[in-house]
CSV table of C-alpha atoms in Angstrom, one decimal:
chain,number,residue,atom,x,y,z
S,1,PHE,CA,-18.6,-21.0,34.5
S,2,LYS,CA,-14.8,-21.0,34.4
S,3,LEU,CA,-14.9,-20.3,30.6
S,4,LEU,CA,-17.3,-17.4,31.2
S,5,ASN,CA,-15.1,-15.9,33.9
S,6,GLU,CA,-12.0,-16.3,31.6
S,7,ASN,CA,-13.9,-14.6,28.7
S,8,ILE,CA,-14.8,-11.7,31.0
S,9,ARG,CA,-11.2,-11.3,32.1
S,10,LEU,CA,-9.8,-11.5,28.6
S,11,ASN,CA,-12.2,-8.9,27.4
S,12,ASP,CA,-11.7,-6.6,30.4
S,13,ALA,CA,-15.4,-6.5,30.8
S,14,THR,CA,-15.5,-4.7,34.1
S,15,ASN,CA,-19.3,-4.0,33.8
S,16,VAL,CA,-20.2,-7.8,33.8
S,17,LYS,CA,-21.1,-9.6,37.0
S,18,PRO,CA,-21.2,-13.4,36.4
S,19,ILE,CA,-23.8,-15.3,38.5
S,20,LYS,CA,-23.5,-19.0,38.8
S,21,LYS,CA,-27.2,-19.8,38.2
S,22,ALA,CA,-29.2,-21.1,35.3
S,23,VAL,CA,-32.3,-19.1,34.2
S,24,SER,CA,-35.6,-21.0,34.4
S,25,ASP,CA,-39.3,-20.6,35.1
S,26,LYS,CA,-38.7,-20.7,38.9
S,27,SER,CA,-36.0,-20.5,41.5
S,28,GLY,CA,-34.7,-23.8,42.8
S,29,LYS,CA,-32.7,-26.8,41.6
S,30,ARG,CA,-33.1,-28.5,38.2
S,31,LYS,CA,-31.2,-31.0,36.2
S,32,PHE,CA,-28.7,-29.7,33.7
S,33,TYR,CA,-27.7,-31.9,30.8
S,34,THR,CA,-24.2,-31.6,29.3
S,35,TYR,CA,-23.2,-32.9,25.9
S,36,ARG,CA,-19.9,-33.2,24.0
S,37,MET,CA,-20.5,-29.9,22.3
S,38,SER,CA,-20.8,-27.0,24.8
S,39,GLY,CA,-23.5,-25.3,22.7
S,40,TRP,CA,-25.9,-28.2,23.3
S,41,HIS,CA,-25.9,-28.0,27.2
S,42,SER,CA,-29.4,-27.4,28.5
S,43,LEU,CA,-32.0,-27.7,31.2
S,44,ILE,CA,-34.0,-29.7,28.6
S,45,PRO,CA,-32.5,-33.0,27.4
S,46,ASP,CA,-31.9,-33.4,23.7
S,47,SER,CA,-34.2,-36.3,22.5
S,48,GLN,CA,-31.6,-37.3,19.8
S,49,LEU,CA,-28.4,-37.3,22.0
S,50,LYS,CA,-27.2,-39.1,25.1
S,51,PRO,CA,-25.9,-36.6,27.7
S,52,GLU,CA,-22.3,-36.9,28.8
S,53,SER,CA,-23.4,-35.9,32.3
S,54,ILE,CA,-26.3,-34.6,34.3
S,55,ALA,CA,-25.8,-32.2,37.2
S,56,ASN,CA,-28.2,-30.5,39.6
S,57,VAL,CA,-27.9,-26.7,39.2
S,58,ASP,CA,-29.3,-23.7,41.0
S,59,CYS,CA,-31.8,-21.8,38.9
S,60,ILE,CA,-33.5,-18.4,39.2
S,61,ALA,CA,-36.4,-16.8,37.5
S,62,ILE,CA,-35.8,-13.5,35.8
S,63,ASP,CA,-38.8,-12.0,37.7
S,64,SER,CA,-37.1,-12.9,41.0
S,65,PHE,CA,-33.7,-11.6,39.9
S,66,LEU,CA,-34.8,-8.3,38.3
S,67,LYS,CA,-37.7,-7.6,40.7
S,68,ASP,CA,-38.9,-4.1,39.5
S,69,LYS,CA,-36.0,-3.1,37.3
S,70,LYS,CA,-36.6,-1.6,33.9
S,71,VAL,CA,-35.4,-3.6,30.9
S,72,ASP,CA,-34.9,-2.5,27.3
S,73,VAL,CA,-33.3,-5.5,25.6
S,74,ILE,CA,-33.3,-9.2,26.4
S,75,LYS,CA,-31.2,-11.9,24.7
S,76,ILE,CA,-32.1,-15.6,25.3
S,77,ASP,CA,-30.0,-18.5,24.1
S,78,VAL,CA,-30.8,-21.5,26.3
S,79,GLU,CA,-31.0,-24.5,23.9
S,80,ARG,CA,-34.5,-25.8,24.0
S,81,ALA,CA,-35.5,-24.1,27.4
S,82,GLU,CA,-36.7,-20.8,26.0
S,83,HIS,CA,-40.3,-21.5,27.1
S,84,LEU,CA,-39.0,-21.9,30.7
S,85,VAL,CA,-37.2,-18.6,30.6
S,86,ILE,CA,-40.3,-16.8,29.3
S,87,ALA,CA,-42.5,-18.4,31.9
S,88,GLY,CA,-40.2,-17.1,34.6
S,89,MET,CA,-40.2,-13.5,33.3
S,90,LYS,CA,-43.9,-12.7,32.6
S,91,GLN,CA,-44.0,-9.9,35.2
S,92,THR,CA,-40.8,-8.4,33.7
S,93,LEU,CA,-42.3,-8.6,30.2
S,94,GLY,CA,-45.6,-7.1,31.3
S,95,ARG,CA,-44.0,-4.3,33.3
S,96,ASN,CA,-41.7,-3.2,30.4
S,97,LYS,CA,-43.9,-1.8,27.6
S,98,HIS,CA,-41.1,-1.0,25.1
S,99,LEU,CA,-38.9,-4.0,24.9
S,100,THR,CA,-36.7,-5.8,22.3
S,101,MET,CA,-36.0,-9.5,22.7
S,102,PHE,CA,-33.7,-11.8,20.7
S,103,CYS,CA,-34.1,-15.5,21.0
S,104,GLU,CA,-33.9,-18.8,19.1
S,105,LEU,CA,-37.1,-20.5,18.0
S,106,PRO,CA,-37.1,-23.6,20.1
S,107,SER,CA,-37.5,-27.0,18.5
S,108,ILE,CA,-40.1,-28.0,21.1
S,109,ASP,CA,-43.5,-26.7,20.0
S,110,PRO,CA,-42.4,-23.7,18.1
S,111,LYS,CA,-45.9,-22.6,17.0
S,112,LEU,CA,-47.1,-22.5,20.7
S,113,PHE,CA,-43.9,-20.5,21.6
S,114,ILE,CA,-44.7,-17.9,19.0
S,115,ARG,CA,-48.4,-17.7,20.0
S,116,ASN,CA,-47.3,-17.1,23.6
S,117,LEU,CA,-44.9,-14.3,22.6
S,118,GLU,CA,-47.7,-12.7,20.6
S,119,ARG,CA,-50.1,-13.0,23.6
S,120,LEU,CA,-47.4,-11.2,25.6
S,121,GLY,CA,-47.6,-8.3,23.1
S,122,PHE,CA,-44.6,-9.0,20.9
S,123,ASP,CA,-44.5,-8.6,17.2
S,124,VAL,CA,-42.4,-11.7,16.2
S,125,LYS,CA,-40.1,-11.7,13.2
S,126,VAL,CA,-37.4,-14.0,11.8
S,127,ILE,CA,-33.9,-12.7,11.5
S,128,ASP,CA,-33.3,-13.8,7.9
S,129,GLU,CA,-29.5,-14.0,7.9
S,130,TYR,CA,-29.3,-15.2,4.3
S,131,ASN,CA,-31.3,-12.2,2.9
S,132,SER,CA,-30.2,-9.7,5.6
S,133,ASN,CA,-33.7,-8.7,6.7
S,134,LEU,CA,-36.5,-9.3,9.1
S,135,ARG,CA,-39.6,-11.2,7.9
S,136,ARG,CA,-42.7,-13.0,9.2
S,137,VAL,CA,-42.3,-16.5,10.5
S,138,ARG,CA,-43.0,-19.3,8.0
S,139,GLU,CA,-43.7,-23.0,8.4
S,140,ASN,CA,-40.3,-24.1,7.2
S,141,ASP,CA,-38.7,-22.0,9.9
S,142,PHE,CA,-39.8,-24.7,12.3
S,143,LEU,CA,-37.4,-27.1,10.7
S,144,VAL,CA,-34.1,-25.3,11.1
S,145,LYS,CA,-32.4,-23.3,13.8
S,146,THR,CA,-34.0,-19.8,13.5
S,147,ASN,CA,-33.3,-16.6,15.4
S,148,LEU,CA,-36.2,-14.4,16.3
S,149,TYR,CA,-36.5,-10.6,16.7
S,150,CYS,CA,-39.4,-9.7,19.0
S,151,VAL,CA,-40.5,-6.2,19.8
S,152,LYS,CA,-43.3,-4.5,21.6
């Protein structure tokens, strides 16, 4: 949280209001696993790595936070906890008919994750950074870190 606040200050981002909560499927406390590399921290433990520490953090669901606000764009980057964030924002996703969402394809049950996004009305594409285009999801996308472009 200190690093976030420092980044906001350095970039003079006066329109950003940091909130010291993790986003999850419901409001309350959850375990937060930290690792040597900051990009690996998550509400979901990494099955391949031993966490450096485990803390209890306050969480909030997007539906509780946004209430009835309109949303156009959502960016999710939560290291293996994407399914929790989506579960906590189903009302928001249902209420906003024209929405663009960017997220990583989680390593935990990626096929189910995509099916759930499609059930929520999203057309799901892979952001193919190598070829600089959008394309349909393929089986081999489940093996590597893949960014998704979802639109409805």
